[in-house]
């Protein structure tokens, strides 16, 4: 089970090892296929980078620190450790209220925000409709309804 994934689109993911030795295959609409083999039992959590398990641990704090370090290798604006009450996890991505799109964003930028968080939307939705869903579903306080 994915607990966190990189907010910048890199394939860096923190997993809970809910199904040891399971092989997960995901096929995307563009035909891209991702395969991941969960590690054997013995560890509660693991970090995957580009489809390879790079770290295992029973300590959430240790594995999350490792995950943050991996994210920092590819981009400098990481969220750090997840802070309850400060971050909201949307589609496995720690998200701050300040990162929610608003009226100043283009429709393409709002769609990219949705795509990054695996949120489905209709291509016919207007910018206003996309923003209203963020207010209704995620409690964005800075967007006018």
XYZ file of N, CA and C in Angstrom:
435
model
N 0.844 -1.164 0.000
C 0.000 0.000 0.000
C 0.898 1.240 0.000
N 0.634 2.160 -0.922
C 1.417 3.394 -0.981
C 0.954 4.320 0.136
N 1.903 4.783 0.937
C 1.606 5.743 1.997
C 1.904 7.155 1.515
N 3.045 7.325 0.866
C 3.424 8.628 0.319
C 4.090 8.424 -1.024
N 3.943 9.440 -1.892
C 4.673 9.430 -3.148
C 5.157 10.838 -3.451
N 6.189 10.921 -4.250
C 6.843 12.187 -4.556
C 5.858 13.178 -5.170
N 5.824 14.387 -4.633
C 4.903 15.414 -5.129
C 5.398 16.065 -6.414
N 6.614 15.747 -6.827
C 7.180 16.332 -8.040
C 7.122 15.372 -9.226
N 6.490 14.228 -9.039
C 6.307 13.290 -10.141
C 7.388 12.245 -10.308
N 8.396 12.239 -9.448
C 9.428 11.206 -9.529
C 8.877 9.915 -8.918
N 9.375 8.794 -9.376
C 8.889 7.521 -8.836
C 9.666 7.178 -7.568
N 9.308 7.899 -6.506
C 9.844 7.647 -5.169
C 8.622 7.457 -4.280
N 8.490 6.276 -3.699
C 7.280 5.957 -2.950
C 7.610 5.258 -1.637
N 6.828 5.591 -0.634
C 6.912 4.956 0.676
C 5.703 4.032 0.790
N 5.959 2.752 1.048
C 4.909 1.735 1.084
C 4.794 1.113 2.472
N 3.607 0.656 2.780
C 3.387 -0.259 3.903
C 3.422 -1.649 3.295
N 4.165 -2.546 3.906
C 4.329 -3.897 3.364
C 3.148 -4.773 3.783
N 2.002 -4.519 3.180
C 0.769 -5.217 3.552
C 0.660 -6.610 2.944
N 1.358 -6.842 1.835
C 1.276 -8.135 1.150
C 2.680 -8.597 0.746
N 3.445 -9.115 1.709
C 4.810 -9.549 1.401
C 4.861 -10.506 0.213
N 5.875 -10.327 -0.613
C 6.150 -11.145 -1.805
C 5.146 -10.969 -2.939
N 4.173 -10.089 -2.782
C 3.199 -9.856 -3.856
C 3.869 -9.105 -5.003
N 3.401 -9.369 -6.208
C 3.872 -8.642 -7.384
C 2.713 -7.785 -7.870
N 2.920 -6.485 -7.912
C 1.897 -5.536 -8.346
C 2.283 -4.997 -9.720
N 1.360 -5.068 -10.646
C 1.570 -4.544 -11.987
C 0.468 -3.540 -12.282
N 0.861 -2.359 -12.730
C -0.112 -1.323 -13.080
C 0.153 -0.893 -14.515
N -0.912 -0.888 -15.324
C -0.823 -0.440 -16.701
C -1.582 0.869 -16.824
N -0.912 1.894 -17.342
C -1.500 3.213 -17.491
C -2.146 3.363 -18.865
N -2.970 4.388 -19.005
C -3.703 4.638 -20.252
C -2.753 4.801 -21.443
N -1.559 5.334 -21.211
C -0.605 5.534 -22.306
C 0.167 4.258 -22.660
N -0.146 3.144 -21.968
C 0.509 1.869 -22.236
C 1.706 1.582 -21.354
N 2.134 2.546 -20.564
C 3.246 2.354 -19.646
C 2.874 1.318 -18.594
N 3.801 0.424 -18.294
C 3.559 -0.622 -17.302
C 4.579 -0.479 -16.176
N 4.098 -0.503 -14.930
C 4.967 -0.493 -13.754
C 4.777 -1.796 -13.003
N 5.877 -2.416 -12.607
C 5.815 -3.640 -11.819
C 6.643 -3.447 -10.564
N 6.111 -3.909 -9.445
C 6.815 -3.824 -8.170
C 6.606 -5.121 -7.418
N 7.692 -5.711 -6.928
C 7.618 -6.896 -6.085
C 7.826 -6.460 -4.645
N 6.816 -6.697 -3.825
C 6.916 -6.348 -2.401
C 7.963 -7.235 -1.743
N 8.723 -6.697 -0.783
C 9.722 -7.524 -0.103
C 9.080 -8.617 0.742
N 9.885 -9.590 1.114
C 9.391 -10.658 1.982
C 9.001 -10.084 3.340
N 8.289 -10.864 4.100
C 7.862 -10.390 5.424
C 9.073 -10.112 6.294
N 8.849 -9.435 7.376
C 9.950 -9.087 8.262
C 10.096 -7.589 8.431
N 9.580 -6.813 7.488
C 9.626 -5.363 7.577
C 8.245 -4.790 7.290
N 7.852 -3.793 8.073
C 6.530 -3.183 7.916
C 6.469 -2.161 6.795
N 7.613 -1.507 6.485
C 7.629 -0.423 5.508
C 8.802 -0.591 4.555
N 8.654 0.011 3.353
C 9.778 0.050 2.438
C 9.664 1.254 1.513
N 10.825 1.677 0.995
C 10.895 2.770 0.032
C 11.287 2.173 -1.309
N 10.577 2.611 -2.328
C 10.821 2.166 -3.698
C 11.248 3.378 -4.516
N 12.317 3.228 -5.292
C 12.780 4.269 -6.201
C 12.872 3.658 -7.592
N 12.105 4.194 -8.514
C 12.086 3.719 -9.903
C 11.876 2.208 -10.004
N 10.983 1.679 -9.165
C 10.623 0.274 -9.240
C 11.507 -0.675 -8.453
N 12.526 -0.149 -7.789
C 13.440 -0.981 -7.008
C 13.296 -0.656 -5.527
N 13.141 -1.682 -4.705
C 13.086 -1.491 -3.255
C 14.492 -1.155 -2.783
N 14.644 0.040 -2.188
C 15.979 0.500 -1.791
C 16.192 0.520 -0.285
N 15.106 0.437 0.490
C 15.240 0.465 1.955
C 14.018 -0.196 2.572
N 14.262 -0.962 3.655
C 13.194 -1.608 4.417
C 13.375 -1.240 5.879
N 12.244 -1.144 6.621
C 12.346 -0.826 8.049
C 11.039 -1.144 8.753
N 11.131 -1.407 10.046
C 9.942 -1.545 10.888
C 9.583 -0.213 11.538
N 10.479 0.765 11.464
C 10.262 2.063 12.082
C 9.730 3.056 11.051
N 8.512 3.577 11.286
C 7.953 4.553 10.350
C 8.806 5.817 10.320
N 9.277 6.260 11.468
C 10.103 7.471 11.515
C 11.360 7.293 10.670
N 12.046 6.170 10.828
C 13.269 5.930 10.063
C 13.003 5.835 8.567
N 11.939 5.128 8.203
C 11.668 4.947 6.770
C 11.190 6.251 6.148
N 10.442 7.049 6.905
C 10.000 8.331 6.353
C 11.179 9.292 6.194
N 12.110 9.294 7.137
C 13.317 10.112 6.989
C 14.112 9.692 5.757
N 14.216 8.391 5.525
C 14.915 7.895 4.342
C 14.193 8.339 3.070
N 12.868 8.228 3.071
C 12.046 8.671 1.932
C 12.307 10.150 1.628
N 12.300 10.985 2.658
C 12.548 12.420 2.493
C 13.942 12.651 1.899
N 14.941 11.912 2.385
C 16.299 12.032 1.850
C 16.345 11.673 0.364
N 15.630 10.628 -0.031
C 15.585 10.233 -1.444
C 14.944 11.332 -2.290
N 13.876 11.939 -1.787
C 13.223 13.040 -2.517
C 14.169 14.224 -2.667
N 14.935 14.515 -1.620
C 15.874 15.643 -1.657
C 16.998 15.431 -2.669
N 17.265 14.196 -3.046
C 18.294 13.921 -4.050
C 17.879 14.424 -5.436
N 16.563 14.507 -5.684
C 16.087 14.886 -7.020
C 15.425 16.262 -7.070
N 15.043 16.818 -5.932
C 14.504 18.181 -5.898
C 14.645 18.754 -4.500
N 14.791 20.058 -4.419
C 15.111 20.696 -3.137
C 13.895 21.131 -2.327
N 12.727 21.181 -2.921
C 11.555 21.697 -2.207
C 10.662 20.565 -1.683
N 11.218 19.750 -0.797
C 10.461 18.636 -0.235
C 9.638 19.110 0.960
N 8.666 18.308 1.358
C 7.819 18.632 2.502
C 8.433 18.196 3.824
N 9.417 17.334 3.768
C 9.953 16.772 4.999
C 8.999 15.728 5.549
N 9.130 15.476 6.828
C 8.251 14.487 7.449
C 6.828 15.011 7.456
N 5.891 14.118 7.360
C 4.472 14.453 7.350
C 4.049 14.930 8.738
N 3.404 16.081 8.794
C 2.947 16.633 10.063
C 1.422 16.675 10.065
N 0.824 15.886 10.939
C -0.634 15.832 11.040
C -1.141 17.208 11.439
N -2.149 17.686 10.744
C -2.703 19.008 11.004
C -2.103 20.074 10.109
N -0.923 19.818 9.584
C -0.281 20.763 8.666
C -0.427 20.270 7.226
N -0.189 18.985 7.014
C -0.289 18.384 5.696
C -1.600 17.609 5.568
N -2.123 17.582 4.362
C -3.235 16.703 4.039
C -2.714 15.756 2.962
N -2.955 14.464 3.128
C -2.492 13.488 2.148
C -3.591 13.315 1.102
N -3.262 13.680 -0.126
C -4.208 13.575 -1.240
C -3.555 12.701 -2.304
N -4.132 11.557 -2.545
C -3.557 10.637 -3.524
C -2.144 10.214 -3.179
N -1.849 10.121 -1.875
C -0.529 9.695 -1.434
C 0.505 10.811 -1.383
N 0.084 12.049 -1.672
C 1.020 13.173 -1.686
C 0.704 14.123 -0.543
N 1.701 14.396 0.295
C 1.542 15.376 1.372
C 1.346 16.740 0.726
N 0.245 17.403 1.081
C -0.119 18.649 0.424
C -0.444 19.710 1.460
N 0.127 20.887 1.286
C -0.165 22.029 2.142
C -1.277 22.863 1.500
N -2.052 23.579 2.325
C -3.084 24.462 1.790
C -2.488 25.436 0.772
N -1.287 25.912 1.025
C -0.648 26.884 0.134
C -0.328 26.310 -1.248
N -0.349 24.976 -1.377
C -0.064 24.336 -2.663
C -1.319 24.094 -3.496
N -2.479 24.305 -2.915
C -3.710 24.118 -3.669
C -3.777 25.171 -4.770
N -4.212 24.779 -5.950
C -4.366 25.780 -7.007
C -5.479 26.767 -6.642
N -5.401 27.951 -7.220
C -6.448 28.948 -7.005
C -6.731 29.669 -8.314
N -7.440 30.779 -8.240
C -7.855 31.500 -9.436
C -6.684 31.966 -10.289
N -5.512 32.124 -9.686
C -4.350 32.599 -10.449
C -3.721 31.498 -11.312
N -4.070 30.242 -11.065
C -3.529 29.133 -11.848
C -4.307 28.958 -13.145
N -3.614 28.464 -14.154
C -4.283 28.148 -15.415
C -5.022 26.817 -15.277
N -5.907 26.561 -16.209
C -6.632 25.287 -16.212
C -5.648 24.117 -16.343
N -4.616 24.291 -17.150
C -3.596 23.236 -17.331
C -2.856 22.970 -16.023
N -2.549 24.007 -15.274
C -1.858 23.837 -13.989
C -2.756 23.120 -12.980
N -4.045 23.438 -12.995
C -4.987 22.775 -12.090
C -5.100 21.295 -12.458
N -5.181 21.019 -13.748
C -5.229 19.618 -14.199
C -3.964 18.868 -13.799
N -2.809 19.511 -13.910
C -1.548 18.871 -13.514
C -1.561 18.550 -12.022
N -2.123 19.451 -11.205
C -2.254 19.221 -9.769
C -3.135 17.997 -9.528
N -4.249 17.896 -10.246
C -5.140 16.730 -10.147
C -4.404 15.462 -10.589
N -3.726 15.524 -11.739
C -3.035 14.347 -12.283
C -1.987 13.816 -11.314
N -1.214 14.725 -10.705
C -0.155 14.330 -9.779
C -0.738 13.543 -8.602
N -1.944 13.866 -8.227
C -2.594 13.236 -7.072
C -3.578 12.145 -7.475
N -3.548 11.752 -8.744
C -4.400 10.677 -9.285
C -5.883 10.953 -9.071
N -6.277 12.212 -9.221
C -7.685 12.603 -9.090
C -8.267 12.676 -10.491
N -9.380 11.999 -10.703
C -9.991 11.999 -12.028
C -10.869 13.240 -12.210
N -10.970 13.654 -13.439
C -11.799 14.803 -13.813
C -12.189 14.625 -15.270
N -13.177 15.377 -15.687
C -13.618 15.329 -17.074
C -12.914 16.428 -17.862
N -12.530 16.138 -19.075
C -11.892 17.151 -19.920
C -12.818 18.328 -20.190
N -14.113 18.116 -20.033
C -15.065 19.195 -20.285
C -15.252 20.125 -19.087
N -14.682 19.769 -17.921
C -14.827 20.620 -16.742
C -14.110 21.949 -16.950
N -14.764 23.008 -16.538
C -14.174 24.333 -16.641
C -13.206 24.559 -15.483
N -12.441 25.622 -15.582
C -11.513 25.989 -14.516
C -12.285 26.203 -13.214
N -13.421 26.883 -13.287
C -14.249 27.141 -12.100
C -14.741 25.834 -11.485
N -15.158 24.887 -12.319
C -15.619 23.587 -11.810
C -14.488 22.815 -11.146
N -13.319 22.848 -11.754
C -12.167 22.160 -11.163
C -11.816 22.759 -9.804
N -11.822 24.084 -9.719
C -11.518 24.748 -8.446
C -12.584 24.471 -7.398
N -13.838 24.443 -7.796
C -14.910 24.207 -6.815
C -14.807 22.812 -6.212
N -14.328 21.852 -6.985
C -14.129 20.494 -6.449
C -13.051 20.486 -5.384
N -12.036 21.322 -5.535
C -10.971 21.405 -4.535
C -11.531 21.970 -3.235
N -12.378 22.976 -3.343
C -13.007 23.567 -2.149
C -13.900 22.538 -1.478
N -14.762 21.893 -2.252
C -15.732 20.941 -1.699
C -15.075 19.695 -1.127
N -14.078 19.158 -1.802
C -13.485 17.878 -1.405
C -12.310 17.993 -0.440
N -11.590 19.110 -0.490
C -10.362 19.206 0.302
C -10.358 20.399 1.253
N -11.449 21.139 1.313
C -11.568 22.210 2.280
C -10.610 23.366 2.061
N -10.286 23.635 0.812
C -9.396 24.774 0.530
C -10.082 26.053 0.956
N -9.462 26.774 1.859
C -10.066 27.966 2.442
C -9.777 29.234 1.650
N -8.770 29.195 0.792
C -8.357 30.412 0.081
C -9.011 30.583 -1.281
N -9.806 29.610 -1.713
C -10.459 29.697 -3.016
C -11.884 30.199 -2.831
N -12.256 31.201 -3.603
C -13.614 31.744 -3.523
C -14.553 30.827 -4.258
N -15.707 30.549 -3.646
C -16.723 29.717 -4.297
C -17.619 30.533 -5.170
